[in-house]
Amino acid sequence: MFTKIEFAVQMTCESCVKAVKESLFNVPGISNVDINLENNSVVVDTTLTTDQVLKHLQSSGKKAVVKGIEGILAGVAVLDISKEIQGVVRFAQISSNTCIVDGTVDGLKPGKYGLYIHESGDISQGCNSVGDCFNPKNYDCSSSSNRAYSDLGIITAEANGRSSFRFQDNVINLSDVIGRSLVVTEHSKGPDCIGNRVTCGIIARSSSLFQNPKTICACDGISIWDERNQPKSSL
C-alpha cells in the first residue's frame, strides 16, 4: 500500500531541486514526488521504508530527515535503551483497521527477532518494567488467524546488524497503544513474548503529514540538520 511521507530536505536553489528529483526518478516503489523549495519539503508516495527513501534522497548530496507520515494518527518509538542497539519505528494509522509499521533498528546480531507491544510505557528499569504483552480483554484472536494482538511479527537483521522493515498491520489500532512500549525480542518458536528482550521504547504520538513545522529544536536551539545522530538513521 502506498503512503505519503514528508521529508525535510536541505535545498537552497533549483539545482538542489533537480538533484533531489534525479535521486528519486524511476525508483521502484515511488509513484509521486512533490518538491517545495521554499519550505524545504519533499513529499513522496511510496511503498518503501523511510530508511530506503532517505538513502535515495541522501544520494543527492542533500541532508534529509523524516517529518511526518500520512494517517489519521501517527506514532513513533525510539529504541535507545541499549547503547549498542538503537532504532526508530514509526506507526501511521491510515484507516480504522490499517496501521503502517515502518522502522529501522541497528546494532542487532544477524538473525530473526520478534516485535511486540507491551502493556506499560514504564522504562525506568529498561525493558524489565514494561509489563507483559498487551492483549486487550475484548480482542478475539480466533478472528485473526489465532494471532495475539501484541504480536507484530518477525523482523530480520542482516549481516551488517540492521533490520529495515515496513508492513501493514490490520489488527492493532494506534490509539490503543500510544503510551505503551514496543519491544524487540530474540526470536523464539515457543509462546509469544518469551524471547529475551534486547531493546525497547515508548510508543509516543508524533506528527502526521504537514503537522510538523519544526526546523529548530526548542530545547537546545540545534537545527534539524545538526540533530541527526547515527545509528538512529530514520530520525
Coordinates of C-alpha atoms in Angstrom, one line a residue:
M1 CA 0.0 0.0 0.0
F2 CA 1.3 3.5 -1.0
T3 CA 1.5 6.1 1.8
K4 CA 2.7 9.7 1.8
I5 CA 5.8 10.5 3.7
E6 CA 7.1 14.1 4.2
F7 CA 10.8 14.8 4.4
A8 CA 12.6 18.0 5.2
V9 CA 15.5 18.2 2.7
Q10 CA 18.1 21.0 2.9
M11 CA 17.7 22.7 -0.5
T12 CA 18.8 26.2 -1.4
C13 CA 18.3 26.5 -5.2
E14 CA 16.8 25.0 -8.3
S15 CA 19.9 22.8 -8.9
C16 CA 19.2 21.3 -5.5
V17 CA 15.6 20.5 -6.6
K18 CA 16.9 18.9 -9.8
A19 CA 19.4 16.7 -7.8
V20 CA 16.6 15.6 -5.5
K21 CA 14.3 14.8 -8.4
E22 CA 17.0 12.8 -10.0
S23 CA 17.7 10.8 -6.8
L24 CA 14.1 9.6 -6.8
F25 CA 13.5 9.3 -10.5
N26 CA 12.2 5.9 -11.7
V27 CA 12.8 4.3 -8.3
P28 CA 10.5 1.2 -7.9
G29 CA 8.1 1.8 -5.1
I30 CA 7.8 5.5 -5.5
S31 CA 4.9 6.8 -7.5
N32 CA 4.8 10.5 -7.0
V33 CA 7.2 13.2 -5.7
D34 CA 6.2 16.7 -4.7
I35 CA 9.1 19.1 -4.0
N36 CA 8.7 22.5 -2.4
L37 CA 12.0 24.5 -2.4
E38 CA 10.6 27.4 -0.3
N39 CA 9.6 25.0 2.6
N40 CA 12.5 22.6 2.1
S41 CA 9.8 19.9 1.8
V42 CA 9.7 16.7 -0.2
V43 CA 6.5 14.6 -0.1
V44 CA 6.8 11.1 -1.5
D45 CA 4.1 8.5 -2.3
T46 CA 5.8 5.2 -1.6
T47 CA 5.7 1.5 -0.5
L48 CA 9.3 1.7 0.5
T49 CA 10.6 2.1 4.1
T50 CA 11.5 5.6 5.3
D51 CA 15.1 4.3 5.5
Q52 CA 15.1 3.3 1.8
V53 CA 13.7 6.7 0.7
L54 CA 16.2 8.5 2.9
K55 CA 19.1 6.7 1.2
H56 CA 17.8 7.8 -2.2
L57 CA 17.4 11.4 -1.0
Q58 CA 20.8 11.4 0.6
S59 CA 22.4 10.2 -2.7
S60 CA 21.6 13.7 -4.0
G61 CA 24.1 15.1 -1.6
K62 CA 21.4 16.8 0.5
K63 CA 20.7 16.3 4.2
A64 CA 17.2 14.9 4.8
V65 CA 15.1 14.0 7.8
V66 CA 11.6 12.5 8.2
K67 CA 8.9 15.0 9.2
G68 CA 5.6 13.0 9.0
I69 CA 3.6 10.2 7.6
E70 CA 0.1 10.5 6.3
G71 CA -2.6 9.0 8.5
I72 CA -5.4 9.5 11.0
L73 CA -2.9 9.2 13.8
A74 CA 0.9 8.8 13.8
G75 CA 3.3 7.5 16.4
V76 CA 6.9 6.7 17.0
A77 CA 9.0 4.5 19.2
V78 CA 12.7 5.5 19.7
L79 CA 14.6 2.4 20.7
D80 CA 17.6 3.6 22.7
I81 CA 17.6 1.6 26.0
S82 CA 20.8 -0.1 24.8
K83 CA 23.9 1.8 23.7
E84 CA 24.6 -0.9 21.2
I85 CA 21.1 -1.4 19.7
Q86 CA 19.2 1.7 18.6
G87 CA 16.5 2.4 16.2
V88 CA 13.3 4.2 15.3
V89 CA 9.9 2.6 14.5
R90 CA 7.1 4.7 13.1
F91 CA 3.4 4.0 13.1
A92 CA 0.7 5.5 10.8
Q93 CA -3.0 4.7 11.3
I94 CA -4.2 5.2 7.8
S95 CA -7.7 3.8 8.3
S96 CA -9.8 2.4 11.1
N97 CA -8.4 -1.1 10.5
T98 CA -5.0 -0.5 8.9
C99 CA -1.7 0.6 10.5
I100 CA 1.6 1.0 8.7
V101 CA 4.6 0.0 10.7
D102 CA 7.9 1.3 9.4
G103 CA 11.2 1.0 11.1
T104 CA 15.0 0.6 11.2
V105 CA 16.9 -1.0 14.0
D106 CA 20.7 -1.0 14.1
G107 CA 23.3 -3.0 16.2
L108 CA 21.5 -6.4 16.2
K109 CA 23.2 -9.7 15.7
P110 CA 22.3 -11.1 12.3
G111 CA 19.1 -13.2 12.6
K112 CA 15.4 -13.1 13.4
Y113 CA 13.7 -11.1 16.1
G114 CA 10.2 -10.7 17.5
L115 CA 8.4 -7.3 17.6
Y116 CA 5.8 -6.9 20.3
I117 CA 3.7 -4.3 22.0
H118 CA 3.9 -4.4 25.9
E119 CA 1.4 -3.1 28.4
S120 CA 3.4 -0.3 30.1
G121 CA 5.4 2.7 29.0
D122 CA 7.5 2.4 32.1
I123 CA 11.1 2.0 31.0
S124 CA 12.6 3.1 34.4
Q125 CA 14.2 -0.3 34.6
G126 CA 14.8 -0.7 30.9
C127 CA 12.8 -3.5 29.2
N128 CA 12.2 -5.3 32.5
S129 CA 9.5 -2.8 33.6
V130 CA 7.3 -2.7 30.5
G131 CA 4.9 -5.4 31.8
D132 CA 3.5 -8.3 29.8
C133 CA 2.5 -8.3 26.2
F134 CA -0.6 -6.1 25.6
N135 CA -3.6 -8.1 24.6
P136 CA -6.9 -6.3 25.2
K137 CA -9.6 -8.4 27.0
N138 CA -12.1 -7.7 24.3
Y139 CA -9.8 -8.9 21.5
D140 CA -10.7 -12.2 19.9
C141 CA -7.6 -13.8 18.5
S142 CA -9.6 -16.5 16.7
S143 CA -10.8 -13.9 14.3
S144 CA -7.3 -13.0 13.3
S145 CA -5.7 -16.4 12.5
N146 CA -5.0 -17.0 16.2
R147 CA -2.6 -14.1 16.3
A148 CA -2.0 -12.4 19.6
Y149 CA -2.9 -8.7 19.4
S150 CA 0.6 -7.6 20.6
D151 CA 2.5 -9.8 18.1
L152 CA 3.6 -7.6 15.2
G153 CA 5.6 -10.4 13.6
I154 CA 9.2 -11.2 12.8
I155 CA 11.9 -8.8 11.7
T156 CA 15.3 -9.9 10.3
A157 CA 18.7 -8.3 10.9
E158 CA 21.1 -8.6 8.0
A159 CA 24.9 -9.2 8.2
N160 CA 25.5 -5.5 8.9
G161 CA 23.3 -5.7 12.0
R162 CA 20.5 -3.6 10.5
S163 CA 16.8 -4.5 10.3
S164 CA 14.8 -2.3 8.0
F165 CA 11.1 -3.1 7.6
R166 CA 7.7 -1.8 6.5
F167 CA 4.5 -3.7 6.8
Q168 CA 0.7 -3.3 7.0
D169 CA -1.0 -4.4 10.3
N170 CA -4.7 -5.0 10.3
V171 CA -5.1 -5.9 14.0
I172 CA -3.7 -3.1 16.2
N173 CA -5.2 0.4 16.5
L174 CA -2.6 3.0 17.2
S175 CA -4.9 4.9 19.6
D176 CA -4.9 1.9 21.9
V177 CA -1.1 1.5 22.0
I178 CA 0.1 5.1 22.4
G179 CA 1.9 5.3 25.7
R180 CA 2.7 1.6 25.8
S181 CA 6.0 0.1 24.8
L182 CA 7.5 -1.6 21.7
V183 CA 9.8 -4.4 22.5
V184 CA 12.3 -6.3 20.2
T185 CA 13.0 -9.8 21.5
E186 CA 15.2 -12.7 20.5
H187 CA 13.1 -14.9 18.2
S188 CA 11.6 -17.9 19.9
K189 CA 9.5 -20.7 18.4
G190 CA 7.6 -21.0 21.7
P191 CA 4.7 -18.9 23.1
D192 CA 4.7 -15.2 22.2
C193 CA 6.8 -12.8 24.3
I194 CA 9.1 -15.4 25.9
G195 CA 12.3 -14.4 24.0
N196 CA 14.9 -12.3 25.7
R197 CA 14.2 -8.6 25.4
V198 CA 17.0 -6.9 23.5
T199 CA 15.7 -3.3 23.3
C200 CA 12.5 -1.3 23.7
G201 CA 11.0 2.2 23.6
I202 CA 7.8 4.0 24.5
I203 CA 5.3 4.5 21.6
A204 CA 4.6 8.2 21.6
R205 CA 2.3 10.3 19.4
S206 CA 4.1 12.0 16.6
S207 CA 3.4 14.4 13.7
S208 CA 1.2 13.3 10.8
L209 CA 1.7 14.7 7.3
F210 CA 2.2 18.5 7.3
Q211 CA 1.8 18.7 11.1
N212 CA 5.5 19.2 11.9
P213 CA 6.8 22.7 11.2
K214 CA 9.9 22.3 13.3
T215 CA 13.3 23.5 11.9
I216 CA 14.9 24.4 15.3
C217 CA 14.7 22.3 18.4
A218 CA 13.3 24.5 21.2
C219 CA 15.1 22.6 23.9
D220 CA 18.7 23.2 22.6
G221 CA 18.5 25.5 19.6
I222 CA 20.0 22.9 17.3
S223 CA 18.7 22.8 13.7
I224 CA 17.1 19.6 12.4
W225 CA 20.2 19.3 10.1
D226 CA 22.5 19.0 13.1
E227 CA 20.5 16.9 15.5
R228 CA 20.7 13.7 13.4
N229 CA 22.9 11.1 15.1
Q230 CA 23.8 7.7 13.9
P231 CA 22.7 5.0 14.2
K232 CA 19.2 6.5 14.5
S233 CA 19.1 6.7 10.8
S234 CA 15.4 7.2 10.4
L235 CA 15.1 10.2 12.8

